[in-house]
Amino acid sequence: CGCCSGMSWPCCCKAPETKKKAACPGLGLFYTILSAFLFSLASLFLKKIQDVHSVEVSAIRCVFQMAFVLPGVIYYKTGFLGPKGKRIFLFFRGFLGSAAMVLLYYAYQVMPLADATVITFTSPVFTSLLAWIFLKEKYSLWDLLFTLFALTGVILIARPPFLFGSRVAGIEGNYTDHLKGTIAAITSTLSSASTLVILRKVGKSVHYVLSIWYYAVIGLIGCVIALFVLNEWRLPHCGRDRVFLISIGLLGLGGQIFLTKALQIEKAGPVSIMKTMDVVFAFILQVLFLNHLPTWWTVGGALCVVASSSGTAIRKWRHSVRKAKQREI
């Protein structure tokens, strides 16, 4: 071809059916690990903040997202409202997504970091269940088994007194706050799963930048209204908390960017499995910086949830690979 210095056909860079090698194998998985670390670090800073309500933290993060997404909305010319037939879906995507963020931040504040993080990993299981109910997607016995595994993990973390007795060890504060945090984390996971189902329904007819824009705008409006109703708006008393608030916004945005880049260059299955590093980082940061050793119940619950979410991801990945091969045939 003139660029291979006269090399024979098998070595020629333009030989038929010759595939180009990836510039950096494993780069997508590295982005996933980096994203998990940034999200876990943001969660740690949230635990360190004092006297700031979770709704206010969510509002500040929405401001950061709006500031960085606005140029994308203008550049891609998506408009601020989107297609008429899709606006109702975008509204609920924004409402449920922002509600999931507020509830998750509340859970981080009132229960151990690792416990709340593990519960969020039941999202793939609930997504499969909701997709079966609303989108008529296939739901097999394997999916049912993974759902039961996830629920078992949540029960081991929540440790209800009627199963584990009245003396529950390894929690932060009193059991009432622990139970409230567990309910908030589960509700957050269901809301997050619902947003994924809505995004599947919308498909590629709406640009992803517009979806994030709705998430930020509706989240900010809802948080501001909630802060006035609760009368919880206040500036942090010390400079350290203000640094933490800004860092949460930047780390959350960075985590989303790296996760998006990972999904662009790597298949969703490996990314979903590698994202379980969130749990590992949460355990490490909790021990190192919060001086809170997880109980064996939490470890057992984490293993159940990670096995459930990983199994769901692997099944979806294999199914997509099988369908791709059928299309080629």
XYZ file of C-alpha atoms in Angstrom, residues 119 162 201 295 328:
5
model
C -27.353 -0.997 48.865
C -37.365 -9.019 64.554
C -37.787 4.076 26.690
C -19.251 -6.034 60.698
C -23.494 -10.772 11.780
